[in-house]
N, CA and C atoms as an extended XYZ file, in Angstrom:
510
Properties=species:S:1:pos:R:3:atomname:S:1:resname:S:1:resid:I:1 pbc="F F F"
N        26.368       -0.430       68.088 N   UNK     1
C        25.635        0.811       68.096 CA  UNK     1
C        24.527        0.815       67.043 C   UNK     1
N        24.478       -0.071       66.227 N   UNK     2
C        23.317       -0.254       65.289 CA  UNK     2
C        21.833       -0.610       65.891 C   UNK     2
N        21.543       -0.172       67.491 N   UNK     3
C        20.014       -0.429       68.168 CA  UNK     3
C        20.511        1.497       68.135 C   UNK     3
N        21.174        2.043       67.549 N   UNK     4
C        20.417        3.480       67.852 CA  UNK     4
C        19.759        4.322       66.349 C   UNK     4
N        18.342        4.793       66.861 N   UNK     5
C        17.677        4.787       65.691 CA  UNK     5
C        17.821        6.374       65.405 C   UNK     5
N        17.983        7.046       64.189 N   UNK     6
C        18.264        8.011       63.884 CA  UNK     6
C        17.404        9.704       64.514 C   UNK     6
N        17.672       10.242       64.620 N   UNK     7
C        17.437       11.587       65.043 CA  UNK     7
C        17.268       11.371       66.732 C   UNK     7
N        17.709       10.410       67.133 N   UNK     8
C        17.640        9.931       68.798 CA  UNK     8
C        19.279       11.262       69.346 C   UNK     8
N        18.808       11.763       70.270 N   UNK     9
C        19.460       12.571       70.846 CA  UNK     9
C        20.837       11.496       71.471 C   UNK     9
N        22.094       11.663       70.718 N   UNK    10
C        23.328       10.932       70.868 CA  UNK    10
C        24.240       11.824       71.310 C   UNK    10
N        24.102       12.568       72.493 N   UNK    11
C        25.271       13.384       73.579 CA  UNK    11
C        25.540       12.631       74.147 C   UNK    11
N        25.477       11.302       74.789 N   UNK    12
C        26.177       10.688       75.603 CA  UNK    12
C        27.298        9.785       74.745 C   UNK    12
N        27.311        9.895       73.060 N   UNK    13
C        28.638        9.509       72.580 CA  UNK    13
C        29.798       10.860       72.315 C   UNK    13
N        29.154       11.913       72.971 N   UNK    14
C        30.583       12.885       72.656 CA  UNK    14
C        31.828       12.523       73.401 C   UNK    14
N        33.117       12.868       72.948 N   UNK    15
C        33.992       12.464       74.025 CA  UNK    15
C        33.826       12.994       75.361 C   UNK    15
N        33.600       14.014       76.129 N   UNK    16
C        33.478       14.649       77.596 CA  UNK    16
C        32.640       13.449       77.770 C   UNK    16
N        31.625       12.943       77.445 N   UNK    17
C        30.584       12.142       78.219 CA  UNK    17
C        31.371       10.363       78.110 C   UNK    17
N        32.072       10.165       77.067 N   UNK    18
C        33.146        8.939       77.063 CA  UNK    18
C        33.987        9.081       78.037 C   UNK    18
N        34.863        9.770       78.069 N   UNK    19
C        35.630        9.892       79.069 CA  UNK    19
C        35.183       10.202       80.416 C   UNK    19
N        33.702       10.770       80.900 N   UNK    20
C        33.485       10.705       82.038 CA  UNK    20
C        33.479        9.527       82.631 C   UNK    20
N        32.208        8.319       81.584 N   UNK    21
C        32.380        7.043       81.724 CA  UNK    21
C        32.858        6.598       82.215 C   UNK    21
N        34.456        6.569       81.444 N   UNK    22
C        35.353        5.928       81.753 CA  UNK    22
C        36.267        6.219       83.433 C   UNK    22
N        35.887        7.671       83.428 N   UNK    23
C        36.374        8.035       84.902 CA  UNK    23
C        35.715        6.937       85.937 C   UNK    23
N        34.125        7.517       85.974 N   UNK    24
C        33.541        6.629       86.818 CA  UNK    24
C        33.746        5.545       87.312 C   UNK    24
N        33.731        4.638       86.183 N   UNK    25
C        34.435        3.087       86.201 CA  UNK    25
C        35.431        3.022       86.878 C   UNK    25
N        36.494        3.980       86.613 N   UNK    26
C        37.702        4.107       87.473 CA  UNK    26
C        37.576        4.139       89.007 C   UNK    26
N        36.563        5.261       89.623 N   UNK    27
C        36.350        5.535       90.826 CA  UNK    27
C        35.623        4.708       91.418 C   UNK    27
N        34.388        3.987       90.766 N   UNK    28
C        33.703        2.965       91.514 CA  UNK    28
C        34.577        2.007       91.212 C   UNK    28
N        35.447        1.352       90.695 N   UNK    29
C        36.210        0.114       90.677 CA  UNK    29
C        37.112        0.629       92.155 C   UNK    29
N        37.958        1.532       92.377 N   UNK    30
C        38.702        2.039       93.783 CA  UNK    30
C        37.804        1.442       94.494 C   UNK    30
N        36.624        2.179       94.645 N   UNK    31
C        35.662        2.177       95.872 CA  UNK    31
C        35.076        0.493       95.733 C   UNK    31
N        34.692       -0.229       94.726 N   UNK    32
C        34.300       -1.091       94.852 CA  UNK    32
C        35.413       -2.022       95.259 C   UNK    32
N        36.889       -2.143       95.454 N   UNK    33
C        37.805       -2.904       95.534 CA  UNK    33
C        38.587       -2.228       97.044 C   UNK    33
N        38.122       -1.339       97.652 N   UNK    34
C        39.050       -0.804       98.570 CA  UNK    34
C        39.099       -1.827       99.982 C   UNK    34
N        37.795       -2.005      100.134 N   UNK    35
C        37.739       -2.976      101.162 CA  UNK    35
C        38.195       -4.526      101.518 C   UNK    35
N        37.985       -4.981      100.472 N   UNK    36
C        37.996       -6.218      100.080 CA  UNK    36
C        39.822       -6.361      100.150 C   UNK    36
N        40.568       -5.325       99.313 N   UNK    37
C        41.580       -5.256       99.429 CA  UNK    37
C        42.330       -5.339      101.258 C   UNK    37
N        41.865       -4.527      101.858 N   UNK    38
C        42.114       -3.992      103.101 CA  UNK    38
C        42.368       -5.794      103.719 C   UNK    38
N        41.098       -6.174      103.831 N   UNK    39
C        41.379       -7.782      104.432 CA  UNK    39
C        41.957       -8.828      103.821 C   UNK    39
N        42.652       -8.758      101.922 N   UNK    40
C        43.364       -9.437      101.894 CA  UNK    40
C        44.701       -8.911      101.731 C   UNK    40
N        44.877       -8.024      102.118 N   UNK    41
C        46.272       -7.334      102.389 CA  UNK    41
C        46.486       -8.000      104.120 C   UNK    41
N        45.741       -7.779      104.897 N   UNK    42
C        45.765       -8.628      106.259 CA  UNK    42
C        46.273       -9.937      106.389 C   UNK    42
N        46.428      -10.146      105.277 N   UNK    43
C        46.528      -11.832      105.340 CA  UNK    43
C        47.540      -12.466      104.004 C   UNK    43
N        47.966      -11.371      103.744 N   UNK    44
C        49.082      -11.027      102.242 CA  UNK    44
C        48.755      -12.210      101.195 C   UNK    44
N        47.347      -11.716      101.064 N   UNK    45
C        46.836      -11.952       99.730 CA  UNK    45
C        46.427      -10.018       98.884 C   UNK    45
N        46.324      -10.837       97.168 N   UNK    46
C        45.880      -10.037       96.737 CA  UNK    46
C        44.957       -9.987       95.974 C   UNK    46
N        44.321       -9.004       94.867 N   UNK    47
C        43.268       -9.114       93.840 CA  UNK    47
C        43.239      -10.447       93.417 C   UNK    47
N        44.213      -11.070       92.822 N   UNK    48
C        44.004      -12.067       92.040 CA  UNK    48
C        43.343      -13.396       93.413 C   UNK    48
N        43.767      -13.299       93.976 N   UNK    49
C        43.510      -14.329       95.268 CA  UNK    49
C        42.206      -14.001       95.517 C   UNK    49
N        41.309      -12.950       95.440 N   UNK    50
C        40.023      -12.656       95.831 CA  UNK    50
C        39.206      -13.115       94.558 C   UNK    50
N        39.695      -12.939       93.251 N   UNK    51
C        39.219      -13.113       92.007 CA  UNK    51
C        39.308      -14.837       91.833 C   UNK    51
N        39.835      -15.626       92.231 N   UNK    52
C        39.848      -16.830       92.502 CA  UNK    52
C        39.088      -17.407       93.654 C   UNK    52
N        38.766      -16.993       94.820 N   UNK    53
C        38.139      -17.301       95.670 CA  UNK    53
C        36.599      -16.973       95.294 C   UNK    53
N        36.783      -15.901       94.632 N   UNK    54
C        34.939      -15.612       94.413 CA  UNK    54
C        34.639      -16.775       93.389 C   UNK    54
N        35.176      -16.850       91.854 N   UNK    55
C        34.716      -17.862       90.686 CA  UNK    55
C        34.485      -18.883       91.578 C   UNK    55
N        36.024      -19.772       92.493 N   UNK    56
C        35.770      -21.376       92.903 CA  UNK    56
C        34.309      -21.177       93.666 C   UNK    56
N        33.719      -20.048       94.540 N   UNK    57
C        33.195      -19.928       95.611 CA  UNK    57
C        31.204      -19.917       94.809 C   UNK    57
N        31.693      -19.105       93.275 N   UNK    58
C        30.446      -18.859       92.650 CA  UNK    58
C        30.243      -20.082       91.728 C   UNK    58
N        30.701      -20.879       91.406 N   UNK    59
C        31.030      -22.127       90.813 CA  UNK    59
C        31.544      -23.289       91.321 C   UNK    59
N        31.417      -23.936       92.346 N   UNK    60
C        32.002      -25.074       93.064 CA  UNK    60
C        32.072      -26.268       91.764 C   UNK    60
N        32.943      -26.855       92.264 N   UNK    61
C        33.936      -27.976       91.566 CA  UNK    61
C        34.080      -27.474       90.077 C   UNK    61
N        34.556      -26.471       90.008 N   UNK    62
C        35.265      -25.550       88.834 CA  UNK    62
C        36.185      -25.784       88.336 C   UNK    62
N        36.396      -26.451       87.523 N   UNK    63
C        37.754      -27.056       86.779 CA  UNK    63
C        38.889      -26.112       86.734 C   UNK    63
N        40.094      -26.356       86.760 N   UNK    64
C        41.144      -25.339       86.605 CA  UNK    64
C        41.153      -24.959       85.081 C   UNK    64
N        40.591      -25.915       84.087 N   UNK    65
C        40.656      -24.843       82.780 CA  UNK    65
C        39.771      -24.126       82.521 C   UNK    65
N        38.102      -24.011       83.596 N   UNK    66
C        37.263      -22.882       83.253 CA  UNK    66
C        37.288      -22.054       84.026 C   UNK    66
N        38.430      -22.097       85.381 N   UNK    67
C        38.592      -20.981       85.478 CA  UNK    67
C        39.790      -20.215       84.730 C   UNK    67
N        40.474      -21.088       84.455 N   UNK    68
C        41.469      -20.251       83.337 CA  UNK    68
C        41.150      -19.476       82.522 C   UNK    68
N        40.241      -19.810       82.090 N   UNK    69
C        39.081      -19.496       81.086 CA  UNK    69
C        38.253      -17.993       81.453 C   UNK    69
N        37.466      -18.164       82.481 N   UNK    70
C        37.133      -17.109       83.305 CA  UNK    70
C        38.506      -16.061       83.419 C   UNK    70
N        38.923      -16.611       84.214 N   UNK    71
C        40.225      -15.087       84.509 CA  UNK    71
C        41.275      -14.888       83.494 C   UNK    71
N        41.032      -15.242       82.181 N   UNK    72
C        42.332      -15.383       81.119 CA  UNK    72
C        43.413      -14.751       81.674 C   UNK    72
N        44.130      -15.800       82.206 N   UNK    73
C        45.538      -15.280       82.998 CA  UNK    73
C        46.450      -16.754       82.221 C   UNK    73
N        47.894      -16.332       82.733 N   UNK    74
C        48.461      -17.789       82.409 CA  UNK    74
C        48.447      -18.633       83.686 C   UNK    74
N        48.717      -19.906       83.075 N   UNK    75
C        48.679      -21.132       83.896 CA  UNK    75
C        49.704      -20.969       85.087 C   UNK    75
N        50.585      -19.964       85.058 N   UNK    76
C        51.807      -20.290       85.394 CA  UNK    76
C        50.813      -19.374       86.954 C   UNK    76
N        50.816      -18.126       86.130 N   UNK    77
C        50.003      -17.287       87.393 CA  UNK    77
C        48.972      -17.687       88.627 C   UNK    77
N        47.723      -18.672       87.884 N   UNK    78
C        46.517      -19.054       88.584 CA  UNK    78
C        47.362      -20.159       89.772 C   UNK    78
N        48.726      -20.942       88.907 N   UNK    79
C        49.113      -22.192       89.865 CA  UNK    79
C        50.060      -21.541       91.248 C   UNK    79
N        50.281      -20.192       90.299 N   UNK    80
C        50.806      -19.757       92.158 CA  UNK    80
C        49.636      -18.985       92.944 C   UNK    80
N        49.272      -18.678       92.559 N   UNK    81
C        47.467      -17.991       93.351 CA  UNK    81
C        47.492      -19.032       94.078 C   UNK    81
N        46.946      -20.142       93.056 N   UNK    82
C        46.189      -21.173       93.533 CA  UNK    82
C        46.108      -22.064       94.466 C   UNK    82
N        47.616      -22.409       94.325 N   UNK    83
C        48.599      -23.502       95.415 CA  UNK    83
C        49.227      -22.278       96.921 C   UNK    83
N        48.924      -20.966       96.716 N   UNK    84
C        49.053      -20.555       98.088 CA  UNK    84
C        47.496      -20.873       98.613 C   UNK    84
N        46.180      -20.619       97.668 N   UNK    85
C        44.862      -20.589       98.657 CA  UNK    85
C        44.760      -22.375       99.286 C   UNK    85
N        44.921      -23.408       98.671 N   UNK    86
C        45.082      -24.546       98.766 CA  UNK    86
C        45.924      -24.740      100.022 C   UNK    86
N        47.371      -24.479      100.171 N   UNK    87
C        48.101      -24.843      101.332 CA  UNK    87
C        47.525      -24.308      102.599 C   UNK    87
N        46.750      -22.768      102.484 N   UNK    88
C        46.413      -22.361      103.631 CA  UNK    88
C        45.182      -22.735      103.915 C   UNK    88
N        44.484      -23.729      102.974 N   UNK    89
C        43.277      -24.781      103.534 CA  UNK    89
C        42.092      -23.456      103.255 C   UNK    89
N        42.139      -22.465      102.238 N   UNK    90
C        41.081      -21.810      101.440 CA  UNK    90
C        40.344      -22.469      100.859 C   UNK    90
N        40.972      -23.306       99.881 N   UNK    91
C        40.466      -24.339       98.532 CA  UNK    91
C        40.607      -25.566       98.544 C   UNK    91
N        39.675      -26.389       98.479 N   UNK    92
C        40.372      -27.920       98.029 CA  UNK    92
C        39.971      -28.177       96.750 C   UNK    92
N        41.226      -29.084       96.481 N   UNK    93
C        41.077      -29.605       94.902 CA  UNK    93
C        40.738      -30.919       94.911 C   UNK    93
N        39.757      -31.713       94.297 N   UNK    94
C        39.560      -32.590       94.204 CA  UNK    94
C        40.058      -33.099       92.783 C   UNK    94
N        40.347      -35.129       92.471 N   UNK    95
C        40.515      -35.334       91.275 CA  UNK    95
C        38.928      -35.198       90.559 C   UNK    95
N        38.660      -35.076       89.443 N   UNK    96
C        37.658      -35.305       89.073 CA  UNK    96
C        37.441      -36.896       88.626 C   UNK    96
N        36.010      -37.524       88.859 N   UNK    97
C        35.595      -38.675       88.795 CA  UNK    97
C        35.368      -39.263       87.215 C   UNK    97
N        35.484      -38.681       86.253 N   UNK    98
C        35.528      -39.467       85.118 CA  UNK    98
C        36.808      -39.076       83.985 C   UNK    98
N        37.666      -38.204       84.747 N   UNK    99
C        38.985      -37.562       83.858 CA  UNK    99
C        39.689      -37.371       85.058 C   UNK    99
N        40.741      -38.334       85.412 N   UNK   100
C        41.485      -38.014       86.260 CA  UNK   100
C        42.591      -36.739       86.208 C   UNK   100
N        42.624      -36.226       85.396 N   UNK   101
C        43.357      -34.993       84.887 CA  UNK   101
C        42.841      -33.995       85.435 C   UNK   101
N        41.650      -33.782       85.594 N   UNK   102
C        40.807      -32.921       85.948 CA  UNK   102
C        41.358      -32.590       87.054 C   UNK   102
N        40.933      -32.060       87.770 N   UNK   103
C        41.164      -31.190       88.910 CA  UNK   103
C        39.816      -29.516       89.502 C   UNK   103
N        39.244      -30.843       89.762 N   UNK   104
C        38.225      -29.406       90.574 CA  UNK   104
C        37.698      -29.233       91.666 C   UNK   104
N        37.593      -27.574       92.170 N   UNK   105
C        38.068      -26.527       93.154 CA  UNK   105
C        36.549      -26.439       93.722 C   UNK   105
N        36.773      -25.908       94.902 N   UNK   106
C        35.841      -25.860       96.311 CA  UNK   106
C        36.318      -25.120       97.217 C   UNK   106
N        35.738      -24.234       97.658 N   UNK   107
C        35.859      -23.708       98.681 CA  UNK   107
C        35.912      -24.208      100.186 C   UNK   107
N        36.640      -24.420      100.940 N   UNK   108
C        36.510      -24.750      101.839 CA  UNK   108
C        36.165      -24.003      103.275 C   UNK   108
N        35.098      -24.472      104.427 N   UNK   109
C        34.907      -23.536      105.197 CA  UNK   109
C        35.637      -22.231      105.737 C   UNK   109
N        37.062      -22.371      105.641 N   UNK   110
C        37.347      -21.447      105.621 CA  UNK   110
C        37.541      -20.094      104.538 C   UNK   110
N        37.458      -20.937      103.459 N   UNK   111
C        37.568      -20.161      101.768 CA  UNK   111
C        36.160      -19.680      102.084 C   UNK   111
N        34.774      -20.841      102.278 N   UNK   112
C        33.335      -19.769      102.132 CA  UNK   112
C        33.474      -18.578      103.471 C   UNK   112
N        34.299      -18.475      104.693 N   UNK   113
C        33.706      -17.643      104.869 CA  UNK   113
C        34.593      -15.928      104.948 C   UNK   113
N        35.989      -16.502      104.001 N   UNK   114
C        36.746      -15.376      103.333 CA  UNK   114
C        36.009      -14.629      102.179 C   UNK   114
N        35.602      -15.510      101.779 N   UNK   115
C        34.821      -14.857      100.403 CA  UNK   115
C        33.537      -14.370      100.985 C   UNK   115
N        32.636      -14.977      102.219 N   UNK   116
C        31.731      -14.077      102.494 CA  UNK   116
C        32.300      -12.389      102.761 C   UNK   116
N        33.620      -12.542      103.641 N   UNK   117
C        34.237      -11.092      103.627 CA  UNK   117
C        34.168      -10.438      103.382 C   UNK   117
N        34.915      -11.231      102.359 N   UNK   118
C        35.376      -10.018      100.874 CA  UNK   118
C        33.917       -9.392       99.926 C   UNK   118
N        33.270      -10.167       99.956 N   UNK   119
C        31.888       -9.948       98.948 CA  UNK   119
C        30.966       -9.065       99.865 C   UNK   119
N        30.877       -9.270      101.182 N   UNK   120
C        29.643       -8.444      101.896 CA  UNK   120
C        29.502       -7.124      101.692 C   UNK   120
N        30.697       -6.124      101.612 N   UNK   121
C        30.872       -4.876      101.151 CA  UNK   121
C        30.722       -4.429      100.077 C   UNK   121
N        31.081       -5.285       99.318 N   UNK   122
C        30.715       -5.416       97.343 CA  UNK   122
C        29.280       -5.133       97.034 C   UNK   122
N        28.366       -6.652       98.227 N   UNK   123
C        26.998       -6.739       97.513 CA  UNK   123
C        26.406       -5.664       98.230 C   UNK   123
N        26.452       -5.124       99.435 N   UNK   124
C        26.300       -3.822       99.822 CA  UNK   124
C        26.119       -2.468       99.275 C   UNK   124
N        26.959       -2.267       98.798 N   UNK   125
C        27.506       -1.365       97.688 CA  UNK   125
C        26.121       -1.543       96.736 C   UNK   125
N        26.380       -2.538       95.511 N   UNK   126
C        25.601       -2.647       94.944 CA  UNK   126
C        24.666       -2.175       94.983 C   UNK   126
N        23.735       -3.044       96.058 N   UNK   127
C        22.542       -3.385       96.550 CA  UNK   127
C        22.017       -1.412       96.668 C   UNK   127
N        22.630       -1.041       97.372 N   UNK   128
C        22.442        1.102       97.682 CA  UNK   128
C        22.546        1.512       96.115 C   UNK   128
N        23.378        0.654       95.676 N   UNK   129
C        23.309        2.042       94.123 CA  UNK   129
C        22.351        1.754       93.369 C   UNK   129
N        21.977        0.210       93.581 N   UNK   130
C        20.448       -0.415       92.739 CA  UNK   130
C        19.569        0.489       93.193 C   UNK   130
N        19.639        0.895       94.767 N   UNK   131
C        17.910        1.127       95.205 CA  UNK   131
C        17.837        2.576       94.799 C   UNK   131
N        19.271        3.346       94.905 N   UNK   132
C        19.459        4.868       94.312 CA  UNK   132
C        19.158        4.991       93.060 C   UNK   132
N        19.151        4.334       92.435 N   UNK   133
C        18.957        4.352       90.896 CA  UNK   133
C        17.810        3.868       90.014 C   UNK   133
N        17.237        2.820       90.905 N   UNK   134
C        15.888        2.093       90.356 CA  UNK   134
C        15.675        1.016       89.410 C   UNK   134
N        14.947        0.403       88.984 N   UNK   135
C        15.047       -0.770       88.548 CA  UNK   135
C        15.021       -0.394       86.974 C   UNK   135
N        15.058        0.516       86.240 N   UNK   136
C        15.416        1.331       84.633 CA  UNK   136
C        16.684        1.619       84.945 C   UNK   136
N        17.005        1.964       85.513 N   UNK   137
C        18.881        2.491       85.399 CA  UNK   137
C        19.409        0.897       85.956 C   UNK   137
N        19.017        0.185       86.795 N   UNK   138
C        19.351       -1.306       86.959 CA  UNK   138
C        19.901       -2.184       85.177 C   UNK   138
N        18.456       -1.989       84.875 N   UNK   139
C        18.339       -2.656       83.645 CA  UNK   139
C        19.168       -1.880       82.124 C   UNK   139
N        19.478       -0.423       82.833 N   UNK   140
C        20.018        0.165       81.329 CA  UNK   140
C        21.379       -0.258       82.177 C   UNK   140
N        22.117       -0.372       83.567 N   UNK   141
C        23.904       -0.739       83.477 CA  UNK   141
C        23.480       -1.920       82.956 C   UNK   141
N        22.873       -2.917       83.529 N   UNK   142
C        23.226       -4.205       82.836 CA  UNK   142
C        23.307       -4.581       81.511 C   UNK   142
N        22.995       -3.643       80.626 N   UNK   143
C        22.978       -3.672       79.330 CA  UNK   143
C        24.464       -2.397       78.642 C   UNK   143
N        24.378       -1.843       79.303 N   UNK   144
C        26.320       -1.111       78.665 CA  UNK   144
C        27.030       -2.060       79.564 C   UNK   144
N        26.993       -2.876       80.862 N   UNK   145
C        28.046       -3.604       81.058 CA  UNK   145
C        28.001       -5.059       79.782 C   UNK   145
N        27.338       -5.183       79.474 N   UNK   146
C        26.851       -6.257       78.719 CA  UNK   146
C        27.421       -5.596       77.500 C   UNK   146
N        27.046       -5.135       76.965 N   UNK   147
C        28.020       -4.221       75.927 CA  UNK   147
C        29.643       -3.985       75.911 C   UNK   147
N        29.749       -3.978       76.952 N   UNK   148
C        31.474       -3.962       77.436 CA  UNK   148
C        32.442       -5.561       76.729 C   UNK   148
N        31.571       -6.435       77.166 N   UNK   149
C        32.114       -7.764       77.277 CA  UNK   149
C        31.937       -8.299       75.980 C   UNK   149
N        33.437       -8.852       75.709 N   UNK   150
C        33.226       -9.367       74.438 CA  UNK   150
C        32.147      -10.681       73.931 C   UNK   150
N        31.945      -10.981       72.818 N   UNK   151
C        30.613      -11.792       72.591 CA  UNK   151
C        30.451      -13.108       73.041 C   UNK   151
N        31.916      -13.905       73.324 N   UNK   152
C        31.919      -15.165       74.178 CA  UNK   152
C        31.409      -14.960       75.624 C   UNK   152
N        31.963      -14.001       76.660 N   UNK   153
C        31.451      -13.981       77.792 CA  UNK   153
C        29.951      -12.675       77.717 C   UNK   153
N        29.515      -12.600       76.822 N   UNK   154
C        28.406      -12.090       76.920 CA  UNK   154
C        27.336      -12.892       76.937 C   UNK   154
N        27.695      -14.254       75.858 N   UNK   155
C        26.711      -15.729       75.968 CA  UNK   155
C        26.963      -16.630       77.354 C   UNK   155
N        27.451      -16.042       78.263 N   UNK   156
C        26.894      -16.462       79.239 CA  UNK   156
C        26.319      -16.406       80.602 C   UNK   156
N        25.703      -14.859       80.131 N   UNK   157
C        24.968      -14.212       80.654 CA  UNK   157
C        23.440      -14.160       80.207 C   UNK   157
N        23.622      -14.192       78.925 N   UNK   158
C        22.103      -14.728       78.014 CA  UNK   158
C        20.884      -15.284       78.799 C   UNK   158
N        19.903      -14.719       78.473 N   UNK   159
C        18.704      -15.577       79.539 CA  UNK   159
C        18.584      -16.912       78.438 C   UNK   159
N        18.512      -18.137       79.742 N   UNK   160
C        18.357      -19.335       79.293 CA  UNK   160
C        16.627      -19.574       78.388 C   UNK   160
N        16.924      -20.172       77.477 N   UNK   161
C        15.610      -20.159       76.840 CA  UNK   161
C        15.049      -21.375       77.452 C   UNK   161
N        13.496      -20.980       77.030 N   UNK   162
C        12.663      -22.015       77.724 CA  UNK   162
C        12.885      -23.016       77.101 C   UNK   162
N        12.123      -23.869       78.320 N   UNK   163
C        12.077      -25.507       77.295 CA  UNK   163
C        10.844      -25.718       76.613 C   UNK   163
N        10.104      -25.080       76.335 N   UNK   164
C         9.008      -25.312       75.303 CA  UNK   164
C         9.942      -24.332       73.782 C   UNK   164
N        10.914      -23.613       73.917 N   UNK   165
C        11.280      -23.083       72.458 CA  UNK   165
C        12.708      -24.155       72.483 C   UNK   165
N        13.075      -24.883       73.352 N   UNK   166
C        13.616      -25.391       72.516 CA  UNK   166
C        13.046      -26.753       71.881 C   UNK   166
N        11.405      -27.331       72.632 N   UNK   167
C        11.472      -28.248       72.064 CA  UNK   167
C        11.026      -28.066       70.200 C   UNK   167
N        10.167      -27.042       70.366 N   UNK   168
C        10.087      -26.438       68.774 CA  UNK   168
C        11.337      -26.087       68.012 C   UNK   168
N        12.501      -26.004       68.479 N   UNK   169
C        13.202      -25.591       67.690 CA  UNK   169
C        14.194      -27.099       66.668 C   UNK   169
N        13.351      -28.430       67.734 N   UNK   170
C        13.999      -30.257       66.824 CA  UNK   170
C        13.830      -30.117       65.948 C   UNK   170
């Protein structure tokens, strides 16, 4: 909170306006998850199974420790997710080519076009509340969601710097 500069009108830190916040979040998370739910309840999957299908799907050949990493869950959890999307031919795991330990994930035609599914209603969504809102309210959520996230997964969202500052920066 140290970018707010003094005598700046600060009603949106009273509690009624915190806790509305926090409602919201609540109601668009329902609404943003209702659907998505609906078709993997069809197929007796759940959240976590959609939350795994999107990372492998947004990240191909995704190691099992960055997505561990990504979904901080335990090992024990992701390997039963994981090994049901795998048997039903969602995911394939490949060994990796210079660490045979490795192990990384892919979507497979049938995984890309579950996750198209599940996501079409999501980016939908989105896409209406972007155009309702405009490209200043775009740019002020992305900055309180960015605020939300602690400072490791906030660096990797960071805009990549150019390559002329980093070559000044040898």
């Amino acid at each position: 909170m140290a970018d707010l500069k003094a005598g700046v009108n600060q009603l949106f830190l009273r509690e009624e306006e915190l806790r509305t916040g926090m409602e919201l979040l609540f109601y668009a998370y329902r609404e943003f998850t209702a659907e998505p739910d609906e078709i993997l309840a069809e197929i007796g999957f759940g959240r976590a199974h959609h939350r795994v299908i999107y990372f492998v799907g947004r990240y191909p050949k995704i190691t099992v420790s960055e997505l561990l990493a990504i979904l901080k869950i335990t090992k024990q959890s992701l390997s039963r997710v994981l090994g049901e999307l795998v048997r039903q031919g969602f995911i394939d795991q490949q060994t990796g080519a210079r660490d045979r330990r490795q192990r990384l994930l892919e979507l497979t035609e049938k995984g890309v076009e579950l996750e198209r599914q599940l996501s079409e209603t999501q980016r939908q969504r989105i896409a209406r509340a972007y155009r309702m809102a405009g490209a200043e309210a775009v740019e002020g959520f992305r900055k309180v969601m960015m605020g939300m996230l602690d400072e490791e997964d906030r660096a990797k969202f960071a805009p990549p710097v150019p390559p002329a500052r980093l070559a000044t920066k040898r």
